[in-house]
Coordinates of C-alpha atoms in Angstrom, one line a residue:
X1 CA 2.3 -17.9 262.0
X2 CA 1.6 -14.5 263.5
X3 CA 0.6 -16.6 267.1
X4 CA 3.6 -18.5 267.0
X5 CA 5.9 -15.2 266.9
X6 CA 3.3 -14.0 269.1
X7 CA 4.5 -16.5 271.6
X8 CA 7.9 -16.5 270.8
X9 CA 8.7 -12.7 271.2
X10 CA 8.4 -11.1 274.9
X11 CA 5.1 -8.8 275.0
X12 CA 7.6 -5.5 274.9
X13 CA 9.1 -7.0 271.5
X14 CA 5.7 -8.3 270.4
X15 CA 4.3 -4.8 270.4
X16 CA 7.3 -3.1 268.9
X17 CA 6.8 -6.1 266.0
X18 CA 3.5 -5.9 265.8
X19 CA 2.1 -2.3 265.6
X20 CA 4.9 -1.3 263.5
X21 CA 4.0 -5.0 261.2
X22 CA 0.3 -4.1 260.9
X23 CA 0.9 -0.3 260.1
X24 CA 3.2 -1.3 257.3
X25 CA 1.4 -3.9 255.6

């Protein structure tokens, strides 16, 4: 799941979406 976003979102987006995703959870 996280890989397909991953792939899915542009590497500026995926960063935004990520770091923020991980901090939260």
């Amino acid at each position: 799941a996280k890989e397909n976003r991953k792939n899915e979102v542009p590497a500026k987006e995926k960063d935004e979406f990520c770091a923020p995703a991980q901090t939260r959870q």
